[in-house]
PDB file of C-alpha atoms in Angstrom:
ATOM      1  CA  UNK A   9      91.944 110.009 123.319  1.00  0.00           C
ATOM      2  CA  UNK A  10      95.262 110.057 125.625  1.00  0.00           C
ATOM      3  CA  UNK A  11      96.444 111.986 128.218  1.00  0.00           C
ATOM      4  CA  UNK A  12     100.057 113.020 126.877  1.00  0.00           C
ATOM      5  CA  UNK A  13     102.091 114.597 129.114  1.00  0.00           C
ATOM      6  CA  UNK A  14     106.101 115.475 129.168  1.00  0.00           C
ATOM      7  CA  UNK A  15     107.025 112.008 128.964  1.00  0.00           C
ATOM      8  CA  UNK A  16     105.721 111.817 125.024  1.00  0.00           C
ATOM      9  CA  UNK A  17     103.372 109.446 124.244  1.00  0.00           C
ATOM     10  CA  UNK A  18     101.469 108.107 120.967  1.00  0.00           C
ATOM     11  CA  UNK A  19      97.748 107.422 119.485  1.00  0.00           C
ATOM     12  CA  UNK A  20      96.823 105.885 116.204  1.00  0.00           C
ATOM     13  CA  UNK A  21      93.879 104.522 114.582  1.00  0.00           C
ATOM     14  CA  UNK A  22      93.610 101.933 112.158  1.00  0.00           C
ATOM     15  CA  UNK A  23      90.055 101.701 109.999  1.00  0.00           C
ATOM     16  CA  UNK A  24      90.611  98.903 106.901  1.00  0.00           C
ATOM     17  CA  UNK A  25      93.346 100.040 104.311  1.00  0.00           C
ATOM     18  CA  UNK A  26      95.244 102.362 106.431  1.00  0.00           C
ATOM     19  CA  UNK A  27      96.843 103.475 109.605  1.00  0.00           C
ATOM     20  CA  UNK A  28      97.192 106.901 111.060  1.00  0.00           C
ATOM     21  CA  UNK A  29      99.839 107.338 114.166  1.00  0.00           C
ATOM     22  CA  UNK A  30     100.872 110.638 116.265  1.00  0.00           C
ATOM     23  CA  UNK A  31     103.973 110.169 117.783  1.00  0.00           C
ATOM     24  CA  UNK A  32     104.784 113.053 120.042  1.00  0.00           C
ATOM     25  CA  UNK A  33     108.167 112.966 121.695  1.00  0.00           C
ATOM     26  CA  UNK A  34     109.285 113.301 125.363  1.00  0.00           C
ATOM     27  CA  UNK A  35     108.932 116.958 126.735  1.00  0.00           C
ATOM     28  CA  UNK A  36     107.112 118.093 123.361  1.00  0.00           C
ATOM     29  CA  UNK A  37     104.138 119.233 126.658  1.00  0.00           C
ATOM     30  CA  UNK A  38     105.490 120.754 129.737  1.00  0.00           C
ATOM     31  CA  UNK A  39     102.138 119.640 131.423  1.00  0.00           C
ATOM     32  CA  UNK A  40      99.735 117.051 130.625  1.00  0.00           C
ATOM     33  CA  UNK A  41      97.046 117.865 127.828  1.00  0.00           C
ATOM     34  CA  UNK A  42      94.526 115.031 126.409  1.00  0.00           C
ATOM     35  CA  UNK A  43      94.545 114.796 122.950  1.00  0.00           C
ATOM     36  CA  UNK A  44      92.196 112.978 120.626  1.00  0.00           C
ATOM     37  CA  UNK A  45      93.096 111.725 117.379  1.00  0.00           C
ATOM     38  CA  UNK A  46      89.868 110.459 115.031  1.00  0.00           C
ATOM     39  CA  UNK A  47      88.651 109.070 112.029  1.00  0.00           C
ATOM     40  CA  UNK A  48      86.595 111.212 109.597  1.00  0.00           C
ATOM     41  CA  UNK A  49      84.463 110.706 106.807  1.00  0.00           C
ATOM     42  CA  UNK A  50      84.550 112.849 103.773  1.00  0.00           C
ATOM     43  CA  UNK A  51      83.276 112.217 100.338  1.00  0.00           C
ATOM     44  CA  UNK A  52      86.657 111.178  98.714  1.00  0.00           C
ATOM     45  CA  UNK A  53      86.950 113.595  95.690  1.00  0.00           C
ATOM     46  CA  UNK A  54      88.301 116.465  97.246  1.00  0.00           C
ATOM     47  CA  UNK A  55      88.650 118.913  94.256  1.00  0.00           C
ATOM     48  CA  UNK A  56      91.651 117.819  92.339  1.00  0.00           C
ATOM     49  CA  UNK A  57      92.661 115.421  94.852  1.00  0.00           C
ATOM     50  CA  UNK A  58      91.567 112.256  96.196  1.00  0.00           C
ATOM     51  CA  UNK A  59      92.054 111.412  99.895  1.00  0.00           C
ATOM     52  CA  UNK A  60      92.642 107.848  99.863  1.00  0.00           C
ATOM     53  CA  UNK A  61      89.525 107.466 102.136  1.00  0.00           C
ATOM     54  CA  UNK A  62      92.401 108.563 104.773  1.00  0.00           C
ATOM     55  CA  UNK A  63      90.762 111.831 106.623  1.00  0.00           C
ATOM     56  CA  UNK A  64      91.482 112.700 110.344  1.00  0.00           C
ATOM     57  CA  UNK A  65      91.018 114.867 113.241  1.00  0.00           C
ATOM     58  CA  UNK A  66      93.395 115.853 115.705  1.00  0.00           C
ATOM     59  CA  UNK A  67      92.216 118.105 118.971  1.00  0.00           C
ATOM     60  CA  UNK A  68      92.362 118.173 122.556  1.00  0.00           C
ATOM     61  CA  UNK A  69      89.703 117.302 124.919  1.00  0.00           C
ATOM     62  CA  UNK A  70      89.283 121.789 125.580  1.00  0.00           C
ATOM     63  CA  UNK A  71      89.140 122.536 122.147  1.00  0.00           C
ATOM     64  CA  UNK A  72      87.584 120.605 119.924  1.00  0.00           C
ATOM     65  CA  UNK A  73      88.855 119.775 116.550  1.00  0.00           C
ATOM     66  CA  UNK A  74      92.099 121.061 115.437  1.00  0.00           C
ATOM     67  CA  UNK A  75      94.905 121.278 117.706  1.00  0.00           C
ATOM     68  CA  UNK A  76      94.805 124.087 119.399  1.00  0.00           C
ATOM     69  CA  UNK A  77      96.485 122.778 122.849  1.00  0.00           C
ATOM     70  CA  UNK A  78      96.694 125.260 126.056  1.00  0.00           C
ATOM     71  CA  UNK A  79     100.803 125.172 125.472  1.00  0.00           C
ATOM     72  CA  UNK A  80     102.888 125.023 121.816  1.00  0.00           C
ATOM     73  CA  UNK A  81     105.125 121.911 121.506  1.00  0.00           C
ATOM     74  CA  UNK A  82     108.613 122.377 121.998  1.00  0.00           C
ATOM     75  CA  UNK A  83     109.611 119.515 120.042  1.00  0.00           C
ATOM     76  CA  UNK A  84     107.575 118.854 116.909  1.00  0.00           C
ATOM     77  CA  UNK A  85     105.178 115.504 116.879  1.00  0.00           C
ATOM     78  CA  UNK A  86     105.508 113.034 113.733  1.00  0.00           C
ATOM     79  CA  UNK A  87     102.588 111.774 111.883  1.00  0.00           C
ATOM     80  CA  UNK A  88     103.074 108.196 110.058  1.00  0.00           C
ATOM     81  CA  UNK A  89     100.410 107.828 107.536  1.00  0.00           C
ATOM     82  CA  UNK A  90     100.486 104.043 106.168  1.00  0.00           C
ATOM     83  CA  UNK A  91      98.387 102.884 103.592  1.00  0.00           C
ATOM     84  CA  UNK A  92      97.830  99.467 101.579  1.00  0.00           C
ATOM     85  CA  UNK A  93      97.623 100.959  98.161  1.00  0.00           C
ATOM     86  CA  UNK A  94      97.797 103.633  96.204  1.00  0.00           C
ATOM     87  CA  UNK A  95      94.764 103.477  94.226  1.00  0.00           C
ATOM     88  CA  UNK A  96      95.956 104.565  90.824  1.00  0.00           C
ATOM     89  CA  UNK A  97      96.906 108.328  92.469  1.00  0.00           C
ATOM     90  CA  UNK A  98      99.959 110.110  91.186  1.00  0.00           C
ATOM     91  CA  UNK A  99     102.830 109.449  93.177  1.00  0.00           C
ATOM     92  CA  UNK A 100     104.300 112.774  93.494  1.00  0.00           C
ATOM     93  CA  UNK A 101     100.799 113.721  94.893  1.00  0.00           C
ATOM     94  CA  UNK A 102     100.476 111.775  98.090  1.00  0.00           C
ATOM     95  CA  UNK A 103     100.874 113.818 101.232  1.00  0.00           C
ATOM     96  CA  UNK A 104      99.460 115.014 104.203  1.00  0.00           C
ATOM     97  CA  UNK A 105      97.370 117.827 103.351  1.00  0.00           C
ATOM     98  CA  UNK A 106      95.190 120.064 105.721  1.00  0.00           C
ATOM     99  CA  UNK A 107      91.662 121.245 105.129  1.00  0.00           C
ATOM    100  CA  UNK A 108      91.564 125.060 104.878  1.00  0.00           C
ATOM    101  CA  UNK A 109      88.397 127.013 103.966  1.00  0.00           C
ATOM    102  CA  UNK A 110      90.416 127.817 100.514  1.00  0.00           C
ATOM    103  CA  UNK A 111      90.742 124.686  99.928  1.00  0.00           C
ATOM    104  CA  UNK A 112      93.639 121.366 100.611  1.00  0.00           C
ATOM    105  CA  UNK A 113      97.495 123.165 101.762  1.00  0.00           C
ATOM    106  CA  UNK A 114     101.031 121.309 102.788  1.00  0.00           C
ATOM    107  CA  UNK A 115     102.102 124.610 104.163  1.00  0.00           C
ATOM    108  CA  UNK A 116     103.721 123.962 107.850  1.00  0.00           C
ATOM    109  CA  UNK A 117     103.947 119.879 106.726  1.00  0.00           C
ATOM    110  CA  UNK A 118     107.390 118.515 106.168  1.00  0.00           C
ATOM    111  CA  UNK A 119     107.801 115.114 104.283  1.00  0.00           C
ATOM    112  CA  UNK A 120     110.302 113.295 106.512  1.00  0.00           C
ATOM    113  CA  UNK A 121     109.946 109.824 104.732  1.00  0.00           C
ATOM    114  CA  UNK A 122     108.114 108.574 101.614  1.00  0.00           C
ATOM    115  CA  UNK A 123     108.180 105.066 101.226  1.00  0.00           C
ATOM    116  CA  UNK A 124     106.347 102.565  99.455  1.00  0.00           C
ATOM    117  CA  UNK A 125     102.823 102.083 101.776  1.00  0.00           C
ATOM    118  CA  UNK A 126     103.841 104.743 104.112  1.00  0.00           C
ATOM    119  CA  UNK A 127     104.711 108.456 105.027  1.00  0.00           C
ATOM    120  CA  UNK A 128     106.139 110.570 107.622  1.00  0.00           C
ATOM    121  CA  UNK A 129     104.501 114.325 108.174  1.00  0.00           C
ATOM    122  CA  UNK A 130     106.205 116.479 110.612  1.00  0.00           C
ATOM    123  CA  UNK A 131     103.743 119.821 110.928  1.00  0.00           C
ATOM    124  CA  UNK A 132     106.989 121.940 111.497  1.00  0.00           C
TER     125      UNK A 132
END
């Protein structure tokens, strides 16, 4: 949890195998909100995907789960998603994806970087 305000700021956890960052830029908030970033656990067959063990939560502290902040960002945050391995999984496959009652969707994420061991997601 961090208070992020309009001078940007950044959270990240790291459980074993992976890293998860939120980078959200200066004046992306026009007042302070505090937003929590977490680890979740999910069974990791997800359908016809796997998730690489690599599930998150992103909310503020007044609404729970899912970021539904008092104010819309201005500037759009970045997520970095780094990982040790693959796992086997299809290369063309590994994204961000969020959970939907339907089922696993990109719509909204752009791919800004795909390299070996890491992306970058900007939900834009």
């Amino acid at each position: 949890m961090a208070d992020v305000g309009p001078e940007g700021g950044a959270l990240w956890i790291s459980p074993p195998d992976h890293m998860t960052l939120l980078a959200i830029p200066m004046d992306a908030f026009s007042v302070t909100e505090v937003i929590t970033l977490s680890y979740s656990r999910q069974s990791n067959p997800q359908g016809d995907l796997q998730g690489m063990n690599h599930f998150f939560r992103l909310g503020t502290a007044q609404d729970g789960p899912g970021i539904y902040a008092s104010q819309v960002l201005s500037t759009p945050a970045r997520i970095v998603l780094a990982y040790r391995g693959s796992g086997g999984l299809v290369k063309d496959t590994i994204g961000l994806y969020q959970a939907t009652a339907s089922g696993w969707i990109t719509d909204g994420i752009t791919t800004v970087a795909q390299l070996p061991g890491y992306l970058v997601h900007c939900p834009c």
